[in-house]
């Protein structure tokens, strides 16, 4: 059985793939505070282009314990953030 994609569907799939590529752009920031018990990090960051957010200070969920273990208050970081289950999450550190 062969499948044919319609032009709109093919365009949507292409844009979806490009959206994922945008999430790989690192953003610079400074860790304001780390809450190990809550698994959260407050970061003063530059513009988050993939999330269409201007530079600001905000709280992120850490994607895993390894991220929390690598950062401390006042540290300059480069990170990738995305929405995971509706929460803004740091998913990768450089």
Tab-separated table of N, CA and C in Angstrom:
chain	number	residue	atom	x	y	z
A	1	UNK	N	0.845	-1.163	0.000
A	1	UNK	CA	0.000	0.000	0.000
A	1	UNK	C	0.896	1.233	0.000
A	2	UNK	N	0.651	2.168	-0.856
A	2	UNK	CA	1.440	3.400	-0.890
A	2	UNK	C	0.613	4.550	-0.337
A	3	UNK	N	1.340	5.513	0.233
A	3	UNK	CA	0.685	6.679	0.818
A	3	UNK	C	1.157	7.915	0.078
A	4	UNK	N	0.264	8.843	-0.101
A	4	UNK	CA	0.620	10.117	-0.708
A	4	UNK	C	0.300	11.208	0.302
A	5	UNK	N	1.222	12.096	0.503
A	5	UNK	CA	0.989	13.223	1.398
A	5	UNK	C	0.437	14.395	0.605
A	6	UNK	N	-0.542	15.039	1.151
A	6	UNK	CA	-1.037	16.247	0.518
A	6	UNK	C	-0.010	17.354	0.729
A	7	UNK	N	-0.048	18.362	-0.097
A	7	UNK	CA	0.899	19.472	0.034
A	7	UNK	C	0.777	20.138	1.405
A	8	UNK	N	-0.435	20.450	1.900
A	8	UNK	CA	-0.506	21.064	3.234
A	8	UNK	C	0.061	20.164	4.339
A	9	UNK	N	-0.195	18.864	4.252
A	9	UNK	CA	0.327	17.955	5.261
A	9	UNK	C	1.844	17.887	5.187
A	10	UNK	N	2.385	17.808	3.996
A	10	UNK	CA	3.833	17.772	3.826
A	10	UNK	C	4.462	19.061	4.367
A	11	UNK	N	3.829	20.204	4.113
A	11	UNK	CA	4.339	21.483	4.620
A	11	UNK	C	4.291	21.510	6.143
A	12	UNK	N	3.217	21.001	6.714
A	12	UNK	CA	3.089	20.973	8.177
A	12	UNK	C	4.163	20.083	8.796
A	13	UNK	N	4.433	18.942	8.189
A	13	UNK	CA	5.470	18.059	8.700
A	13	UNK	C	6.853	18.698	8.607
A	14	UNK	N	7.098	19.417	7.535
A	14	UNK	CA	8.371	20.105	7.365
A	14	UNK	C	8.541	21.183	8.424
A	15	UNK	N	7.489	21.983	8.644
A	15	UNK	CA	7.560	23.029	9.661
A	15	UNK	C	7.724	22.440	11.052
A	16	UNK	N	7.100	21.320	11.292
A	16	UNK	CA	7.242	20.652	12.582
A	16	UNK	C	8.686	20.224	12.800
A	17	UNK	N	9.295	19.695	11.778
A	17	UNK	CA	10.692	19.271	11.872
A	17	UNK	C	11.598	20.480	12.105
A	18	UNK	N	11.307	21.589	11.434
A	18	UNK	CA	12.102	22.798	11.626
A	18	UNK	C	11.934	23.340	13.034
A	19	UNK	N	10.739	23.255	13.582
A	19	UNK	CA	10.498	23.714	14.944
A	19	UNK	C	11.356	22.962	15.929
A	20	UNK	N	11.516	21.677	15.726
A	20	UNK	CA	12.385	20.886	16.586
A	20	UNK	C	13.837	21.314	16.453
A	21	UNK	N	14.235	21.715	15.256
A	21	UNK	CA	15.603	22.159	15.038
A	21	UNK	C	15.872	23.460	15.787
A	22	UNK	N	14.873	24.332	15.870
A	22	UNK	CA	15.053	25.591	16.577
A	22	UNK	C	15.310	25.361	18.065
A	23	UNK	N	14.771	24.295	18.616
A	23	UNK	CA	14.930	24.013	20.040
A	23	UNK	C	16.368	23.642	20.389
A	24	UNK	N	17.231	23.455	19.405
A	24	UNK	CA	18.619	23.093	19.686
A	24	UNK	C	19.513	24.320	19.818
A	25	UNK	N	18.966	25.509	19.728
A	25	UNK	CA	19.771	26.714	19.862
A	25	UNK	C	19.976	27.023	21.349
A	26	UNK	N	21.223	27.174	21.742
A	26	UNK	CA	21.531	27.453	23.139
A	26	UNK	C	21.261	28.918	23.469
A	27	UNK	N	20.841	29.158	24.690
A	27	UNK	CA	20.576	30.498	25.206
A	27	UNK	C	21.517	30.731	26.378
A	28	UNK	N	22.066	31.936	26.471
A	28	UNK	CA	22.945	32.277	27.583
A	28	UNK	C	22.123	32.787	28.757
A	29	UNK	N	22.603	32.469	29.957
A	29	UNK	CA	21.936	32.937	31.155
A	29	UNK	C	22.844	32.856	32.363
A	30	UNK	N	22.333	33.398	33.463
A	30	UNK	CA	23.029	33.337	34.741
A	30	UNK	C	22.067	32.732	35.746
A	31	UNK	N	22.539	31.739	36.477
A	31	UNK	CA	21.704	31.076	37.480
A	31	UNK	C	21.546	32.020	38.669
A	32	UNK	N	20.313	32.364	38.956
A	32	UNK	CA	20.028	33.221	40.110
A	32	UNK	C	19.890	32.379	41.372
A	33	UNK	N	19.204	31.239	41.248
A	33	UNK	CA	19.078	30.341	42.397
A	33	UNK	C	18.715	28.940	41.930
A	34	UNK	N	19.051	27.970	42.787
A	34	UNK	CA	18.749	26.564	42.525
A	34	UNK	C	17.962	26.031	43.718
A	35	UNK	N	16.817	25.414	43.445
A	35	UNK	CA	16.010	24.784	44.496
A	35	UNK	C	16.078	23.274	44.269
A	36	UNK	N	17.016	22.624	44.951
A	36	UNK	CA	17.216	21.189	44.754
A	36	UNK	C	15.992	20.373	45.141
A	37	UNK	N	15.307	20.760	46.211
A	37	UNK	CA	14.138	20.000	46.674
A	37	UNK	C	12.997	20.040	45.662
A	38	UNK	N	12.799	21.196	45.022
A	38	UNK	CA	11.716	21.334	44.053
A	38	UNK	C	12.159	20.976	42.635
A	39	UNK	N	13.481	20.839	42.433
A	39	UNK	CA	13.983	20.536	41.088
A	39	UNK	C	13.840	21.706	40.139
A	40	UNK	N	13.958	22.934	40.689
A	40	UNK	CA	13.756	24.135	39.882
A	40	UNK	C	14.979	25.038	39.909
A	41	UNK	N	15.119	25.810	38.830
A	41	UNK	CA	16.244	26.719	38.674
A	41	UNK	C	15.704	28.068	38.211
A	42	UNK	N	16.117	29.139	38.884
A	42	UNK	CA	15.768	30.488	38.446
A	42	UNK	C	16.938	31.016	37.634
A	43	UNK	N	16.648	31.463	36.406
A	43	UNK	CA	17.699	31.897	35.484
A	43	UNK	C	17.369	33.277	34.931
A	44	UNK	N	18.370	34.151	34.916
A	44	UNK	CA	18.288	35.431	34.219
A	44	UNK	C	18.815	35.116	32.820
A	45	UNK	N	17.951	35.162	31.817
A	45	UNK	CA	18.355	34.662	30.498
A	45	UNK	C	18.132	35.673	29.377
A	46	UNK	N	18.845	35.421	28.273
A	46	UNK	CA	18.638	36.178	27.043
A	46	UNK	C	17.342	35.699	26.399
A	47	UNK	N	17.025	36.244	25.251
A	47	UNK	CA	15.815	35.848	24.524
A	47	UNK	C	15.815	34.341	24.257
A	48	UNK	N	14.673	33.711	24.508
A	48	UNK	CA	14.476	32.300	24.167
A	48	UNK	C	13.732	32.270	22.838
A	49	UNK	N	14.484	32.192	21.758
A	49	UNK	CA	13.890	32.300	20.423
A	49	UNK	C	12.911	31.174	20.127
A	50	UNK	N	13.243	29.944	20.520
A	50	UNK	CA	12.357	28.823	20.202
A	50	UNK	C	11.037	28.895	20.973
A	51	UNK	N	11.021	29.625	22.084
A	51	UNK	CA	9.796	29.778	22.869
A	51	UNK	C	9.155	31.153	22.673
A	52	UNK	N	9.794	31.970	21.824
A	52	UNK	CA	9.307	33.323	21.532
A	52	UNK	C	9.119	34.136	22.813
A	53	UNK	N	10.158	34.113	23.676
A	53	UNK	CA	10.127	34.843	24.941
A	53	UNK	C	11.288	35.825	24.975
A	54	UNK	N	11.010	37.049	25.427
A	54	UNK	CA	12.089	38.028	25.540
A	54	UNK	C	13.008	37.687	26.713
A	55	UNK	N	14.116	38.390	26.797
A	55	UNK	CA	15.026	38.220	27.921
A	55	UNK	C	14.297	38.578	29.209
A	56	UNK	N	14.507	37.774	30.252
A	56	UNK	CA	13.864	38.015	31.546
A	56	UNK	C	14.448	37.073	32.576
A	57	UNK	N	13.920	37.158	33.786
A	57	UNK	CA	14.255	36.209	34.844
A	57	UNK	C	13.064	35.301	35.040
A	58	UNK	N	13.293	33.993	35.017
A	58	UNK	CA	12.179	33.067	35.199
A	58	UNK	C	12.643	31.754	35.809
A	59	UNK	N	11.658	31.005	36.303
A	59	UNK	CA	11.916	29.716	36.934
A	59	UNK	C	11.676	28.609	35.914
A	60	UNK	N	12.617	27.678	35.854
A	60	UNK	CA	12.516	26.515	34.979
A	60	UNK	C	12.545	25.254	35.831
A	61	UNK	N	11.937	24.216	35.336
A	61	UNK	CA	12.098	22.887	35.910
A	61	UNK	C	13.381	22.325	35.309
A	62	UNK	N	14.156	21.610	36.110
A	62	UNK	CA	15.341	20.938	35.582
A	62	UNK	C	14.894	19.630	34.946
A	63	UNK	N	15.370	19.371	33.735
A	63	UNK	CA	14.972	18.164	33.013
A	63	UNK	C	15.350	16.882	33.724
A	64	UNK	N	16.449	16.915	34.493
A	64	UNK	CA	16.851	15.735	35.269
A	64	UNK	C	17.805	16.166	36.379
A	65	UNK	N	18.112	15.244	37.270
A	65	UNK	CA	18.976	15.542	38.415
A	65	UNK	C	20.398	15.904	37.989
A	66	UNK	N	20.845	15.381	36.856
A	66	UNK	CA	22.199	15.682	36.377
A	66	UNK	C	22.348	17.171	36.081
A	67	UNK	N	21.301	17.794	35.585
A	67	UNK	CA	21.339	19.234	35.320
A	67	UNK	C	21.491	19.979	36.642
A	68	UNK	N	20.697	19.608	37.632
A	68	UNK	CA	20.788	20.258	38.946
A	68	UNK	C	22.176	20.111	39.554
A	69	UNK	N	22.795	18.958	39.360
A	69	UNK	CA	24.106	18.684	39.943
A	69	UNK	C	25.211	19.529	39.306
A	70	UNK	N	24.977	20.014	38.091
A	70	UNK	CA	26.014	20.739	37.352
A	70	UNK	C	25.975	22.247	37.542
A	71	UNK	N	24.938	22.776	38.200
A	71	UNK	CA	24.816	24.228	38.276
A	71	UNK	C	24.765	24.720	39.721
A	72	UNK	N	25.125	26.000	39.864
A	72	UNK	CA	25.083	26.621	41.182
A	72	UNK	C	24.758	28.106	41.024
A	73	UNK	N	24.348	28.723	42.122
A	73	UNK	CA	23.997	30.144	42.105
A	73	UNK	C	25.144	30.978	41.538
A	74	UNK	N	24.801	31.921	40.664
A	74	UNK	CA	25.777	32.836	40.085
A	74	UNK	C	26.512	32.313	38.871
A	75	UNK	N	26.316	31.063	38.515
A	75	UNK	CA	27.026	30.454	37.394
A	75	UNK	C	26.456	30.925	36.055
A	76	UNK	N	27.342	31.236	35.110
A	76	UNK	CA	26.928	31.531	33.744
A	76	UNK	C	26.734	30.208	33.018
A	77	UNK	N	25.599	30.083	32.325
A	77	UNK	CA	25.296	28.832	31.623
A	77	UNK	C	24.839	29.117	30.198
A	78	UNK	N	24.905	28.093	29.384
A	78	UNK	CA	24.271	28.065	28.073
A	78	UNK	C	23.375	26.842	28.103
A	79	UNK	N	22.105	27.036	27.763
A	79	UNK	CA	21.132	25.968	27.939
A	79	UNK	C	20.099	25.964	26.825
A	80	UNK	N	19.400	24.841	26.740
A	80	UNK	CA	18.256	24.717	25.845
A	80	UNK	C	17.043	24.503	26.724
A	81	UNK	N	16.020	25.287	26.495
A	81	UNK	CA	14.773	25.153	27.237
A	81	UNK	C	13.649	24.848	26.263
A	82	UNK	N	12.668	24.113	26.747
A	82	UNK	CA	11.491	23.800	25.932
A	82	UNK	C	10.334	23.539	26.879
A	83	UNK	N	9.151	23.435	26.315
A	83	UNK	CA	7.985	23.075	27.122
A	83	UNK	C	7.901	21.551	27.171
A	84	UNK	N	7.886	21.014	28.375
A	84	UNK	CA	7.757	19.573	28.573
A	84	UNK	C	6.554	19.363	29.488
A	85	UNK	N	5.547	18.718	28.954
A	85	UNK	CA	4.303	18.493	29.702
A	85	UNK	C	3.758	19.803	30.252
A	86	UNK	N	3.861	20.860	29.445
A	86	UNK	CA	3.313	22.156	29.813
A	86	UNK	C	4.184	23.002	30.716
A	87	UNK	N	5.365	22.493	31.102
A	87	UNK	CA	6.240	23.241	32.003
A	87	UNK	C	7.510	23.651	31.280
A	88	UNK	N	7.955	24.884	31.522
A	88	UNK	CA	9.207	25.338	30.939
A	88	UNK	C	10.348	24.588	31.616
A	89	UNK	N	11.130	23.902	30.801
A	89	UNK	CA	12.113	22.947	31.314
A	89	UNK	C	13.464	23.161	30.659
A	90	UNK	N	14.523	23.141	31.473
A	90	UNK	CA	15.883	23.121	30.919
A	90	UNK	C	16.146	21.673	30.544
A	91	UNK	N	16.315	21.441	29.246
A	91	UNK	CA	16.496	20.077	28.778
A	91	UNK	C	17.936	19.715	28.470
A	92	UNK	N	18.797	20.756	28.372
A	92	UNK	CA	20.203	20.472	28.060
A	92	UNK	C	21.082	21.635	28.486
A	93	UNK	N	22.264	21.323	28.985
A	93	UNK	CA	23.302	22.313	29.294
A	93	UNK	C	24.487	22.070	28.389
A	94	UNK	N	25.161	23.141	28.028
A	94	UNK	CA	26.363	23.021	27.200
A	94	UNK	C	27.542	22.724	28.082
